[in-house]
Coordinates of C-alpha atoms and ligand atoms in Angstrom, one line a residue:
Chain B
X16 CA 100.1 89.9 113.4
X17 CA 98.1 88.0 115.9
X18 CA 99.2 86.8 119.5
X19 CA 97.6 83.7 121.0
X20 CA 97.1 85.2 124.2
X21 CA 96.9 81.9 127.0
X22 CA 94.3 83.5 128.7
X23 CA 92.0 84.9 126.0
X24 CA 93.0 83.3 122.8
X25 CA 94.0 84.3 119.5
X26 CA 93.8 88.5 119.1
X27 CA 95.3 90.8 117.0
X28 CA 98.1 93.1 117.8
X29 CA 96.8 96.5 118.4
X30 CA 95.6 94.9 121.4
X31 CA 99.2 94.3 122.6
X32 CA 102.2 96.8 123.7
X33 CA 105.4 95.0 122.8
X34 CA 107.9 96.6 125.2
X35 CA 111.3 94.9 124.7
X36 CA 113.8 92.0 124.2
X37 CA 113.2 89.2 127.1
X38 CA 116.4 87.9 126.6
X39 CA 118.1 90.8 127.9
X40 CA 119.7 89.9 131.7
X41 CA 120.0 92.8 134.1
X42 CA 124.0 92.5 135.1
X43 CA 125.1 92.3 138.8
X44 CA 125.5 95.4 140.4
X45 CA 129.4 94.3 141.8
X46 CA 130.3 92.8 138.7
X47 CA 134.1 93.3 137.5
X48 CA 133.2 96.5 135.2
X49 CA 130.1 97.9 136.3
X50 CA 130.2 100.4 134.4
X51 CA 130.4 99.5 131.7
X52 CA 128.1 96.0 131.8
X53 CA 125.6 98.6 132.7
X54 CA 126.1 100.5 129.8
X55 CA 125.8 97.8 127.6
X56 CA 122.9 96.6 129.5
X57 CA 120.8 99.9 128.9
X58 CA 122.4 100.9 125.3
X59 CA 123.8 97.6 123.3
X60 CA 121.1 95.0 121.5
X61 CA 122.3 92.1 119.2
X62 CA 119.4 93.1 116.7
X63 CA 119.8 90.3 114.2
X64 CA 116.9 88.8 111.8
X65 CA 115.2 85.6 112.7
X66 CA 113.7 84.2 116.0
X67 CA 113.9 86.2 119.3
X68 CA 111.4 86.4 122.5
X69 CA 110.0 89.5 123.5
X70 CA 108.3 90.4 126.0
X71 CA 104.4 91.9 125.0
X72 CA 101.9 93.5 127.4
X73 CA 97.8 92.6 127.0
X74 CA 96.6 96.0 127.8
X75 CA 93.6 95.7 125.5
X76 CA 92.6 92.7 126.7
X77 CA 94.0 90.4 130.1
X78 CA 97.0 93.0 130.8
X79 CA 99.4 89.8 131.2
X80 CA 102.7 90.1 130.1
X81 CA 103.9 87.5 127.8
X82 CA 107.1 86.1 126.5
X83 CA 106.2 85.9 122.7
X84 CA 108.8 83.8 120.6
X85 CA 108.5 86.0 117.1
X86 CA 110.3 86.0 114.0
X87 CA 111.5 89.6 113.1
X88 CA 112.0 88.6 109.6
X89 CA 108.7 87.2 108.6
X90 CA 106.8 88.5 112.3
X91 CA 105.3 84.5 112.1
X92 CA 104.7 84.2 116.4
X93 CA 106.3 80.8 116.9
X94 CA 105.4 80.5 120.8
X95 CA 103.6 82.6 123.5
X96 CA 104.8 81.7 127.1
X97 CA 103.6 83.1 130.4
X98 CA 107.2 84.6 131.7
Chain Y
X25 CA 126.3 114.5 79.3
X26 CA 125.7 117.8 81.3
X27 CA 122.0 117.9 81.8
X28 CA 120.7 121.6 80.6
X29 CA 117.4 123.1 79.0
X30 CA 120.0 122.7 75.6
X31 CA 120.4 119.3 76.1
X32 CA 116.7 118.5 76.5
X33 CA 115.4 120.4 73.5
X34 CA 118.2 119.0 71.3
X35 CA 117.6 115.4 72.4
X36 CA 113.9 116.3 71.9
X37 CA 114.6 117.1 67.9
X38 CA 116.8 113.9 68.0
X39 CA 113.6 111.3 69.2
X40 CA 115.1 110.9 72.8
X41 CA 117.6 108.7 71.2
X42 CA 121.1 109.7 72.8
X43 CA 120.4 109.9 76.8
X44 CA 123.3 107.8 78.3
X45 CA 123.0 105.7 81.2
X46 CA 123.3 108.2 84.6
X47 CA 126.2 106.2 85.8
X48 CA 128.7 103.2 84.6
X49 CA 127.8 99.6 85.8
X50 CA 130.9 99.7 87.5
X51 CA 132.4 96.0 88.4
X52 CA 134.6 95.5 91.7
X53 CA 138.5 96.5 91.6
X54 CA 140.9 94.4 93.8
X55 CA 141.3 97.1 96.5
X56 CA 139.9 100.7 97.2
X57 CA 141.1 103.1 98.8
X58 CA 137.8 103.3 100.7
X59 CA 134.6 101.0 100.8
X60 CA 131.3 102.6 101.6
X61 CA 129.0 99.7 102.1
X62 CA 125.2 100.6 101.1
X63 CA 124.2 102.5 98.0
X64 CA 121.2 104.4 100.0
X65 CA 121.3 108.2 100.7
X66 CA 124.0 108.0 103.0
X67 CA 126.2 106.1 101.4
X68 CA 126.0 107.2 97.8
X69 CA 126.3 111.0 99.1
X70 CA 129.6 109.9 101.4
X71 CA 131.0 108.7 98.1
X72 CA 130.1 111.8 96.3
X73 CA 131.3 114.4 98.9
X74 CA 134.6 112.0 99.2
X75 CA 135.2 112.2 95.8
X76 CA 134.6 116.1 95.2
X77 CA 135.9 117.5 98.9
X78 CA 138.9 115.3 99.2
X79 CA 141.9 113.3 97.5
X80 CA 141.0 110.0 98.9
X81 CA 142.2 108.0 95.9
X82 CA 139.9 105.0 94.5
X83 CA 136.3 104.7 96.0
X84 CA 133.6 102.3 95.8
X85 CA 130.0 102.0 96.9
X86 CA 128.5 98.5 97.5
X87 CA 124.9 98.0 96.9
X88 CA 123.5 94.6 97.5
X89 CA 120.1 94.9 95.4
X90 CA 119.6 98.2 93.1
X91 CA 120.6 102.3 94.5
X92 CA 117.1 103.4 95.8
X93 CA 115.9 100.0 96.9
X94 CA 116.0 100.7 100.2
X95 CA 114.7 103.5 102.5
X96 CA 115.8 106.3 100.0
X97 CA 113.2 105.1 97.9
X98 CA 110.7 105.1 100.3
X99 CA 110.4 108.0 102.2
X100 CA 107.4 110.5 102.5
X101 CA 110.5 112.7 101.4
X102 CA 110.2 115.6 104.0
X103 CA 112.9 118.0 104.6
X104 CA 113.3 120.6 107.6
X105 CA 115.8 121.4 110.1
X106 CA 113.6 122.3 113.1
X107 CA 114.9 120.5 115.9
X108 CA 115.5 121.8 119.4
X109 CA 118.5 120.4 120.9
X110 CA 121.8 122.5 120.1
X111 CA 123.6 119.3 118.3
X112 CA 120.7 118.4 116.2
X113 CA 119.9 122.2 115.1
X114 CA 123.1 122.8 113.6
X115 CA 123.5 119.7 112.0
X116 CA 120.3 119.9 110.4
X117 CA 120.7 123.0 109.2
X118 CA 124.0 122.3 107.5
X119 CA 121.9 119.7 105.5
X120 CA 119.1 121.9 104.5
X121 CA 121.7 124.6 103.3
X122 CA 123.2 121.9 101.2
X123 CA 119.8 120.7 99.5
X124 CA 119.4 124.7 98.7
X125 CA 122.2 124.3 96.7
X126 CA 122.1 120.5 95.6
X127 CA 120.6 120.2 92.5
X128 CA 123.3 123.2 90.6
X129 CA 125.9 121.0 92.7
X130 CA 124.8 117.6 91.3
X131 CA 123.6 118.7 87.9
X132 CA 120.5 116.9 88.7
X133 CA 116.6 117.9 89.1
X134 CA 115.7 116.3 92.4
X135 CA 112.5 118.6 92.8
X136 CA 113.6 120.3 95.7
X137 CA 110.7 122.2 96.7
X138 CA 110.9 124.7 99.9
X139 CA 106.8 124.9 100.6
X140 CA 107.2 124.8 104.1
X141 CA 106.4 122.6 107.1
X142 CA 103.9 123.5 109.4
X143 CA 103.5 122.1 112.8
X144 CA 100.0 122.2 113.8
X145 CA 99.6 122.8 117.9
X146 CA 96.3 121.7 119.7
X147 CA 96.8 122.7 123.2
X148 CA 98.5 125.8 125.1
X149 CA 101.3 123.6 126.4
X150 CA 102.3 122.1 123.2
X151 CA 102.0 126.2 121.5
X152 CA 104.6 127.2 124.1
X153 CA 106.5 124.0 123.1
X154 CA 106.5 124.9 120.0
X155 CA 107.4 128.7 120.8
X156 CA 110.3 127.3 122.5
X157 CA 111.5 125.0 119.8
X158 CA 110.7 127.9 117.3
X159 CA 113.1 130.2 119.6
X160 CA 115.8 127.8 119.9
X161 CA 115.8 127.6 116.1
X162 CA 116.2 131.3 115.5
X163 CA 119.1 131.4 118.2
X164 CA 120.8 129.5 115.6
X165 CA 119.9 131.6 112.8
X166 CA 117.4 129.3 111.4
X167 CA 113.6 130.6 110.5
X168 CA 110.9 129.9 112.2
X169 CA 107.4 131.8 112.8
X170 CA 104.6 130.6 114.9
X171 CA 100.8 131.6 113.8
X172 CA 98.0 131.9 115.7
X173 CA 94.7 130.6 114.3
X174 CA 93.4 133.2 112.4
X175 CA 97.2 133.3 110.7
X176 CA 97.1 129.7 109.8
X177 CA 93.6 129.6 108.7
X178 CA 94.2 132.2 106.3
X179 CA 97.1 129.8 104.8
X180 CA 95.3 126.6 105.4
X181 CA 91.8 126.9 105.6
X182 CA 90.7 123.2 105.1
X183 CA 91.4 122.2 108.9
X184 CA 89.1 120.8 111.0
X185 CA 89.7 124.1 113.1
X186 CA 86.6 123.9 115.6
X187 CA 86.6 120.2 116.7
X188 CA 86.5 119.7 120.5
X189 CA 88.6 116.8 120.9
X190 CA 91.5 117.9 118.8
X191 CA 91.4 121.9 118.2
X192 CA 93.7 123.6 116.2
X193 CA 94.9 126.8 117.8
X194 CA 98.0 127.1 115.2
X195 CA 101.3 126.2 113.6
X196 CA 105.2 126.3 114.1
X197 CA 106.0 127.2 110.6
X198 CA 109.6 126.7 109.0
X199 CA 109.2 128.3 105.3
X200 CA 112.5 126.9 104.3
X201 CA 111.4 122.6 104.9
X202 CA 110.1 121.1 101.9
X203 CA 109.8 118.2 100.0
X204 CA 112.5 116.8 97.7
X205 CA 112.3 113.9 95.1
X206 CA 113.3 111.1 96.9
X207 CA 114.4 108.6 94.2
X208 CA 116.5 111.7 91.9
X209 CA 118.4 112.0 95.2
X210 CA 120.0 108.7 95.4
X211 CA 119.9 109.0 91.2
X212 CA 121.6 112.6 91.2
X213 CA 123.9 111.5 93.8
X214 CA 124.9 108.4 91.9
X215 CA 125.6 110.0 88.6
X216 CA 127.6 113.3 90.0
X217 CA 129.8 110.1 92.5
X218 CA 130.3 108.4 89.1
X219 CA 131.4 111.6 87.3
X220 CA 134.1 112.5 89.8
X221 CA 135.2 108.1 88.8
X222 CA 133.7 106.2 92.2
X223 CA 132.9 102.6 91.4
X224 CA 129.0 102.1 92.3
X225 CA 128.5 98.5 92.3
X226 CA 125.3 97.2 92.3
X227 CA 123.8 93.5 93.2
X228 CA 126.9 93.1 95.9
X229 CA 126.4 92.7 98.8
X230 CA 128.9 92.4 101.9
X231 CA 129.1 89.0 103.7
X232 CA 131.8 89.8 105.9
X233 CA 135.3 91.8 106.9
X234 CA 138.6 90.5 106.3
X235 CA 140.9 91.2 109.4
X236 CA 144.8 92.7 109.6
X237 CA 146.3 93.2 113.2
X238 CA 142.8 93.4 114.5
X239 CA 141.5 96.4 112.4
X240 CA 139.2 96.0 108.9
X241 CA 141.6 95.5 105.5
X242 CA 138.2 94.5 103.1
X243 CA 135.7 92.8 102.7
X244 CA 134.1 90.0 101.4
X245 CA 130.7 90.2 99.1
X246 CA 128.4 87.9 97.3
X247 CA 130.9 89.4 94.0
X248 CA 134.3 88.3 95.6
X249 CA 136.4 89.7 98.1
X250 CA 138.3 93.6 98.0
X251 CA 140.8 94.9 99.9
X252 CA 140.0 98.7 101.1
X253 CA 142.3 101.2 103.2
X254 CA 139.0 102.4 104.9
X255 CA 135.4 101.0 105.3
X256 CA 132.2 102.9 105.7
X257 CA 129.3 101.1 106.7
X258 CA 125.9 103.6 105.2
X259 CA 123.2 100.3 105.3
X260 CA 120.3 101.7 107.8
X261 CA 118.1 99.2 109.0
X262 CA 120.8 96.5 108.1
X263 CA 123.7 98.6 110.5
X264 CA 123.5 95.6 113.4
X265 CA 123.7 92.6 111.0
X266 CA 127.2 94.1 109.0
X267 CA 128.1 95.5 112.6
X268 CA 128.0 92.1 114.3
X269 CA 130.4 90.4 111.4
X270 CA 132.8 92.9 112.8
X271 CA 132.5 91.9 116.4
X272 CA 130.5 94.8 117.1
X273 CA 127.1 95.4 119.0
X274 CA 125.3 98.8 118.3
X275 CA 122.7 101.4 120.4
X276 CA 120.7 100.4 117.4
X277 CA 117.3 98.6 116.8
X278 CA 116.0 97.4 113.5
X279 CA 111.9 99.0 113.2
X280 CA 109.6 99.2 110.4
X281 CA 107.6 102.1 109.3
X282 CA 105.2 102.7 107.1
X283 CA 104.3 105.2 103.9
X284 CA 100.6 105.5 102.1
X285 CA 99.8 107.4 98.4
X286 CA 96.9 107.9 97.9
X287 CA 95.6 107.9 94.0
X288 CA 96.3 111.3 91.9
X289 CA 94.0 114.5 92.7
X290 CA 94.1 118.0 91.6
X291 CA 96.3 120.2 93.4
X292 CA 95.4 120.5 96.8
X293 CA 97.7 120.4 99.5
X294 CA 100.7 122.9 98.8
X295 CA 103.1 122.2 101.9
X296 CA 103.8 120.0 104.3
X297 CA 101.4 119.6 107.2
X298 CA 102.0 117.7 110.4
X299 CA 99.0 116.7 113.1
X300 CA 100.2 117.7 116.7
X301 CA 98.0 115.0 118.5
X302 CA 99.0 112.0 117.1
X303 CA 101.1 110.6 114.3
X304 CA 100.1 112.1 110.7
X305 CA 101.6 114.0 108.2
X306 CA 101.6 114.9 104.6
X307 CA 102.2 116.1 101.0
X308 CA 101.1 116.4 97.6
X309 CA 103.3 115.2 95.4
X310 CA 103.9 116.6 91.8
X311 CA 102.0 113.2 90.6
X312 CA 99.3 114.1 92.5
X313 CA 99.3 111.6 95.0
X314 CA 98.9 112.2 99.0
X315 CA 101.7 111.1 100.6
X316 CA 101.3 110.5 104.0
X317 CA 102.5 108.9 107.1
X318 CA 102.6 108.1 110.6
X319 CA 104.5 106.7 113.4
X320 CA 106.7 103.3 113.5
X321 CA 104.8 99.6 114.0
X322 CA 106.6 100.1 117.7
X323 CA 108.2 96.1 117.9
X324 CA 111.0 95.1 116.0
X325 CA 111.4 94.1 112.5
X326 CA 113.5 93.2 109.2
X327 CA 110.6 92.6 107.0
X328 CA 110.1 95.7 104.9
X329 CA 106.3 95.9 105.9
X330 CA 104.1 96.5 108.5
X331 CA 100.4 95.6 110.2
X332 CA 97.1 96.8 109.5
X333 CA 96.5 99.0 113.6
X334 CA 99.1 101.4 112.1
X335 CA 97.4 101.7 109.0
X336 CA 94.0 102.2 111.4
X337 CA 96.0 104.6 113.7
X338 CA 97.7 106.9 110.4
X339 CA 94.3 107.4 109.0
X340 CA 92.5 108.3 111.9
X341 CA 94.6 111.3 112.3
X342 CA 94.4 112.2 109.3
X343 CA 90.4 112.4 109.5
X344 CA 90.5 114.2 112.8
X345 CA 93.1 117.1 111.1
X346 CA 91.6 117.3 107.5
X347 CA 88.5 115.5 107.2
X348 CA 88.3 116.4 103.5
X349 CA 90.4 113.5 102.7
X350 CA 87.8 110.6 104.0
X351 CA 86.5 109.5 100.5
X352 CA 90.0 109.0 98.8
X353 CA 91.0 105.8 97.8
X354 CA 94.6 104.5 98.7
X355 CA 97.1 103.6 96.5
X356 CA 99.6 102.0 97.6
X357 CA 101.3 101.1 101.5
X358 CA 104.8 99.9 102.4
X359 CA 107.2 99.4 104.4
X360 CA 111.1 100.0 105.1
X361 CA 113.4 99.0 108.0
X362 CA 115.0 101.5 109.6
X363 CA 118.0 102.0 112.3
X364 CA 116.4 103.1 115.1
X365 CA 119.1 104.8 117.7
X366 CA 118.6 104.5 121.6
X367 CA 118.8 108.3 121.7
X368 CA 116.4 109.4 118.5
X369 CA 119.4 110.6 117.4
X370 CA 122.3 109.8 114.3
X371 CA 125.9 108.5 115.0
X372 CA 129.0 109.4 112.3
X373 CA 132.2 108.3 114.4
X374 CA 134.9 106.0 113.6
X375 CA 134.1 102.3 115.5
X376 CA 136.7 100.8 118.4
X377 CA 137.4 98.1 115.1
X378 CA 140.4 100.1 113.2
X379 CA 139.7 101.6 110.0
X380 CA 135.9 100.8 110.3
X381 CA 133.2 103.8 110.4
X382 CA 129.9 104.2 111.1
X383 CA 127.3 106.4 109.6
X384 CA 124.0 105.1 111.5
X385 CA 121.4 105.6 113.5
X386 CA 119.0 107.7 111.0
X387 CA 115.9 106.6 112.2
X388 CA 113.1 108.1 110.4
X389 CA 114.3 111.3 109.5
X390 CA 117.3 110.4 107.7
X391 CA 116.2 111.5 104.3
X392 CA 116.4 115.0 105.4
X393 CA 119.7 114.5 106.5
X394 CA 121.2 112.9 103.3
X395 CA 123.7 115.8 101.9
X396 CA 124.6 116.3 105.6
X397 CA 125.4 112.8 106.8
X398 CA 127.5 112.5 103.1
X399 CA 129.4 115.5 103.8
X400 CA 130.4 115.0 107.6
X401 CA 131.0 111.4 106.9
X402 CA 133.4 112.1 104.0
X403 CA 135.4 114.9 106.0
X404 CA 135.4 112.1 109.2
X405 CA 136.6 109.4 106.7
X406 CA 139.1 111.8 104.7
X407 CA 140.9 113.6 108.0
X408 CA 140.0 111.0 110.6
X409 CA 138.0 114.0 112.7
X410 CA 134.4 114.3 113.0
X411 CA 133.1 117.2 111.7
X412 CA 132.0 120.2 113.8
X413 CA 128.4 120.1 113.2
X414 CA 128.4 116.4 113.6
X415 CA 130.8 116.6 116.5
X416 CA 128.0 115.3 119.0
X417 CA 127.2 112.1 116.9
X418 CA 129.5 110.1 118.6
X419 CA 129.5 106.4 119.3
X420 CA 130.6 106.5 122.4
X421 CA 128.2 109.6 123.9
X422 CA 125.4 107.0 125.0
X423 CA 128.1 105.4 127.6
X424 CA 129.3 108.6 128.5
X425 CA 125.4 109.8 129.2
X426 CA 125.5 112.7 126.7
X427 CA 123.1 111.3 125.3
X428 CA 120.9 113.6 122.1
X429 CA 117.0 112.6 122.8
X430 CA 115.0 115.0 121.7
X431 CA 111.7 113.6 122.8
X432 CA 113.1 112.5 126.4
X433 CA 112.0 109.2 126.3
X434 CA 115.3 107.5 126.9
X435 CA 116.9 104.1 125.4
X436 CA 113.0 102.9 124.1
X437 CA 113.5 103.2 120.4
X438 CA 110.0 102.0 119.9
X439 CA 109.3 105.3 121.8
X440 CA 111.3 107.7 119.4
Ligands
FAD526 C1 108.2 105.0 105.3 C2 109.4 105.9 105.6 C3 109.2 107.3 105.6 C4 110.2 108.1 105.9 N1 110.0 109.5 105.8 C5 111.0 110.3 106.0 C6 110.8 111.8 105.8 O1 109.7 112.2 105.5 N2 111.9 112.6 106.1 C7 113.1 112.1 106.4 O2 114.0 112.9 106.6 N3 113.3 110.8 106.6 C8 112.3 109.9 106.4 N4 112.6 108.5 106.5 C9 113.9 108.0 106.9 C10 114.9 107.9 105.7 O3 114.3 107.4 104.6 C11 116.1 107.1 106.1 O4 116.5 107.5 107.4 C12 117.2 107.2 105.2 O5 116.8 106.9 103.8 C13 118.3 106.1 105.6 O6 119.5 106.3 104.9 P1 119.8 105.6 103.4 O7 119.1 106.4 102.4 O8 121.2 105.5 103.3 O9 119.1 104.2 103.6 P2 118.8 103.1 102.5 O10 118.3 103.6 101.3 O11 118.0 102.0 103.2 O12 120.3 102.5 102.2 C14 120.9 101.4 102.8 C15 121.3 100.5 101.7 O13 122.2 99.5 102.2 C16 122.0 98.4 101.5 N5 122.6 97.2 102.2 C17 122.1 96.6 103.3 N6 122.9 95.6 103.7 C18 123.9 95.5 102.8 C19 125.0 94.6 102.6 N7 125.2 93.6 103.4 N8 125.8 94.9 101.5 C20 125.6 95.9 100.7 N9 124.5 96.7 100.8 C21 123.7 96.5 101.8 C22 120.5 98.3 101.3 O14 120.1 97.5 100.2 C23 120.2 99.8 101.1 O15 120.1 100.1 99.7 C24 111.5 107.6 106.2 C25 111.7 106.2 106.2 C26 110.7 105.3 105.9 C27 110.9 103.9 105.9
ZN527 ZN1 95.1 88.2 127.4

């Protein structure tokens, strides 16, 4: 796998930390069932094959953060964005 | 045919002509009494323990490719019970009591071979660790011995014992862990489910539930559709993708991890050894081959193989433990997706969708756990409790916050 990195180009991925899901949205903290939003929030993921964005860390290299647009399926990167 | 040391010497004098198939190429029934979806470990020794514990009525396994494609075929096929935490200890050790017994229960040679696991510690924090997690073991009547240096080097003496960066200063040892043939389990598990007349149904795979008054009544699969009283869903790395066709989302995340055999040497390494500062471990097996592995590619993934830093990363431990292996060649790498749990830990509980069950969450240390995860499941599916040493494998636990994480690392299953 290789992440094309907006600030230092194309590298490979032991350079990277992949952290977690960047689609994830942090629920409101007076929302109707706290609780349980939180829960869901911290514990649930969709997990399905295909395309997701994710967010990855440069440590080895820039130490951006990225939003990487990756298919879990084949790992082909489809899109690196600055988040 | 009961398999014996008769029955091979006769079919020996006969040419080898008269073995029958290990089980019937079962096709699907209109309704089941209960589904089990997934012929891995898991599922195939749910259907078994079903079958011989309980009077379920009609069962069927549903495998969408061939029993042992997935992770059951491609573990490094290490078996132990030495956890720490109270829930894990006695589950484990339920399993590794029934793989003492398995192959007279199944009629079946799966190798199981008790040549011990041995934790190698580098560091006086991680030998009292280890003196604790070897303490918490014996509290629950499980063995466990922890040697000093000179101990282990009399057992092992082909560590790198007096390296600066890495020393090694000893070993949590559990006599009883093993190795076990991975692909005669799922085989010795199918033929003895088959025996007691479950249905294991290969090239089927589930597409989807079929709904009555909200709760599961069959499902529908690439070989038409079934009605079933219960379903069990035993598919590992593929738990999310059936989970969501039932309107469900899981503590589950889909990673890959990786496996390496190196080609065939003389024998060499006669128990299971485990690096303590970083991720390596390995076997012999009776082939010949080193079997080794390491940690998890750390992102997510459904593609059954990984990247070349963990390759890097496994075989770099395994020069700074045993430096003797530098100069063999590898054989053969792969992959296999596996269902990570936001706790490190296993989940056998029914699911808020009625008459649906889940046996998940297996991470990478669910071959081990095979003949346990059968038998708990079957008693859950059969009386509709959980049983007591799976009690604490509950869905609900990571709302509730009692949560199972061994390592402490909390809902990062990249970090388990
Ligand atoms: C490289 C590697 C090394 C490992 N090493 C060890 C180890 O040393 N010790 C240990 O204890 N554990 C180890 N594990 C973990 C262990 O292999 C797994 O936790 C365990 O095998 C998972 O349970 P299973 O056997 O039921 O899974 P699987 O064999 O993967 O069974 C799941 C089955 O479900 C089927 N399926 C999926 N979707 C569908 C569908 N829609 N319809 C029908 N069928 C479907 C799949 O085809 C598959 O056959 C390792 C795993 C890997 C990948
Ligand atoms: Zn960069």
């Amino acid at each position: 796998m290789r992440i094309e990195c907006p600030y230092c180009g194309p590298r490979g991925a032991e350079e990277f930390v992949y952290t977690q899901d960047a689609e994830r949205a942090r629920p409101t903290d007076g929302g109707a069932s706290p609780t349980e939003d939180w829960a869901a929030y911290v514990y649930l993921r969709d997990n399905l094959p295909g395309a997701r964005r994710e967010y990855w860390y440069h440590q080895g290299g820039c130490r951006a953060w990225l939003k990487v647009t990756r298919d879990v399926s084949t790992h082909e990167i489809l899109k690196v964005e600055l988040p | 045919m009961r398999y014996s040391a008769l029955t091979v010497l006769t079919q020996a004098l006969k040419g080898h002509t008269g073995w029958m198939p290990a089980w019937r190429k079962a096709s699907p029934a209109p309704a089941y009494d209960v589904i089990i979806i997934g012929g891995g470990g898991t599922g195939l020794a749910t259907a078994y323990y079903l079958a011989k514990n309980f009077a379920v009525g009609r069962v069927a396994v549903l495998e969408k490719s061939w029993v042992g494609s997935g992770n059951i075929g491609r573990n490094t096929t290490i078996v132990r019970s030495n956890y720490l935490l109270p829930e894990n200890v006695a589950f484990y050790e339920l399993s590794l009591k029934l793989w003492e017994g398995l192959e007279r229960d199944l009629n079946y040679n799966a190798m199981v071979s008790q040549r011990g696991v041995f934790n190698i510690y580098h560091s006086d924090a991680q030998r009292d660790a280890y003196a604790r997690r070897g303490n918490a073991m014996r509290l629950h009547g499980v063995d466990a011995a922890l040697l000093d240096r000179e101990q282990l080097r009399r057992e092992i003496p082909f560590l790198d014992y007096e390296t600066a960066r890495f020393p090694v200063l000893g070993a949590l040892v559990q006599r009883r862990g093993g190795t076990v043939r991975h692909d005669a389990v799922a085989w010795g598990y199918a033929r003895a489910a088959d025996r007691l007349g479950v249905d294991i149904i290969e090239n089927c795979e589930v597409t989807g539930f079929m709904f009555e008054n909200g709760a599961v009544c069959g499902v529908e699969t690439t070989r038409g559709t079934m009605k079933a009283g219960k379903v069990a869903l035993c598919v590992a790395g593929a738990s999310s993708v059936l989970a969501a066709k039932a309107g469900l989302r899981l503590p589950i995340e889909t990673h890959v991890m990786q496996a390496f055999v190196t080609e065939g040497l003389k024998p060499l390494i006669d128990n299971v050894i485990t690096f303590g500062a970083g991720h390596f471990y390995i076997s012999q097996s009776d082939k010949g081959g080193l079997v080794f592995g390491g940690d998890i590619d750390g992102y997510n993934s459904y593609a059954q193989r990984g990247n070349l830093p963990v390759v890097e990363d496994v075989c770099e431990g395994g020069m700074a433990l045993m430096p003797m292996i530098g100069r063999l060649r590898l054989l053969r790498s792969w992959g296999g997706v596996m269902d990570m749990s936001m706790d490190g830990s296993p989940i056998i509980d029914a699911t808020p969708v009625g008459r649906l069950f889940l046996n998940a969450g297996w991470c990478y240390g669910g071959f081990k756990a095979v003949p346990g995860a059968g038998f708990c499941c079957a008693h859950l599916l059969a009386t509709g409790a959980p049983h007591e040493a799976a009690a604490g494998y509950r869905l609900g636990r990571f709302a509730e916050g009692r949560v199972i994480d061994e390592k402490g690392v909390g809902a990062q299953p990249n970090l388990h």
